[in-house]
């Protein structure tokens, strides 16, 4: 039985599957489109909110160094993603990479994990976007009824109509074609980056160098905790992180790391890229570099404008401009955040549908969902299904408690991809690679260690919820996926119904 769980699908077969007419996606994306997708999904409310919060509570002005550390950790994972996405240009990202290296069951688990990660991420972002829109409408004097803003009304019913509507509109855009999605994303990202640059340039004129002293404040111990909300590593070994000082920089890095989540979604569009061997590494690494530079610049400006100890936790950038007598910047920042979240939601939904599509094409999910639209050449069936489900979830639930599942899911995928790079180098040294992760296995090992460290710093309750979701995934696989796998069915005739040895390639 164990041999069937770790059967692999070779790279050549994965690529051949993309050429089947009824399952073929349209190739329209360029390196610029990929970079814009990456910037569009990475830059969200984190750049407007998280910077000040972490500066005040964890690192002080040295938060800029925390962004550098987090950027380096992400770069380690990005180098691994770039090699895989250019070598195996197939929709599915970490799921497809795992199928080619670790086997079917690990691939299923990572795909199941990504479905949860992107679904929750889309819903959470949609709810956040709705909050910004309601705030802007309130400022304009138009107040939405409580029961349509996600809060319970007089009859105990609440539905966030803006969050649901956003998801449905973006679903329609994704069905109509990848090029349209790319054009919408380019427009919105241009607006978002412009707002960020206005904040950086405008704020630079109000920087007071005295606010940078001390650049690294004296360390403060964090009291140990014992509840499920405490970091897992604290419950395991009693280690507790500290704020400020040198360790505070790394504590802050584990927090701001989550502002970088999203560059891995670029890999899910490999199958729709005109020249993935060349453009995938450019899109993944380019978007990460741009966002790291913007994050560092914003953190330097905000801690220079106002003393870190006085920064607002909820709206640090907006309040910093109010403190110096320029409140109109608050409106600009709110507008930029609201616009920016649109692309985050769009690209998260895009990533999820591509993973779902790839799993369906392999038979691990019903094959009904793997046929593309005859005109638009998009996976319209999973896009519509997932869009409607997420719209309903976003409308009825705030999901604040589940948001960290997005983080642990992403880090889990980072670890799997890094391990996969090392395995594929050993099992398929002959495979043509247009981009090679440097210093293998050192870089992948560092990526695994860094991702695991950040996972251990997540609350224990997040690990518990993650484990429950994975258990559900095991049940679905053994009830449906294992018996419907195309790789398993292809092997059956030649083995009398059994599957090959561990690591055997499927046709």
mmCIF file of C-alpha atoms in Angstrom, residues 30-32 34-36 82 86 266 275-290 435:
data_model
loop_
_atom_site.group_PDB
_atom_site.id
_atom_site.type_symbol
_atom_site.label_atom_id
_atom_site.label_comp_id
_atom_site.label_asym_id
_atom_site.label_seq_id
_atom_site.Cartn_x
_atom_site.Cartn_y
_atom_site.Cartn_z
ATOM 1 C CA UNK A 30 4.752 37.929 -19.966
ATOM 2 C CA UNK A 31 7.476 38.611 -17.391
ATOM 3 C CA UNK A 32 5.895 42.021 -16.724
ATOM 4 C CA UNK A 34 4.059 37.963 -13.640
ATOM 5 C CA UNK A 35 5.920 40.714 -11.790
ATOM 6 C CA UNK A 36 2.739 42.774 -11.552
ATOM 7 C CA UNK A 82 11.974 29.821 -9.555
ATOM 8 C CA UNK A 86 10.761 27.278 -14.946
ATOM 9 C CA UNK A 266 3.077 33.555 -9.347
ATOM 10 C CA UNK A 275 8.005 31.735 -22.018
ATOM 11 C CA UNK A 276 7.976 30.271 -18.498
ATOM 12 C CA UNK A 277 11.583 29.088 -18.618
ATOM 13 C CA UNK A 278 12.761 32.687 -18.921
ATOM 14 C CA UNK A 279 9.951 34.715 -17.367
ATOM 15 C CA UNK A 280 9.047 32.700 -14.245
ATOM 16 C CA UNK A 281 12.301 33.445 -12.367
ATOM 17 C CA UNK A 282 12.045 37.099 -13.421
ATOM 18 C CA UNK A 283 8.477 37.416 -12.193
ATOM 19 C CA UNK A 284 8.995 35.643 -8.867
ATOM 20 C CA UNK A 285 12.302 37.233 -7.891
ATOM 21 C CA UNK A 286 11.506 40.637 -9.413
ATOM 22 C CA UNK A 287 8.244 41.086 -7.526
ATOM 23 C CA UNK A 288 9.882 40.028 -4.261
ATOM 24 C CA UNK A 289 12.754 42.507 -4.717
ATOM 25 C CA UNK A 290 10.409 45.407 -5.525
ATOM 26 C CA UNK A 435 17.229 28.515 -13.930
#
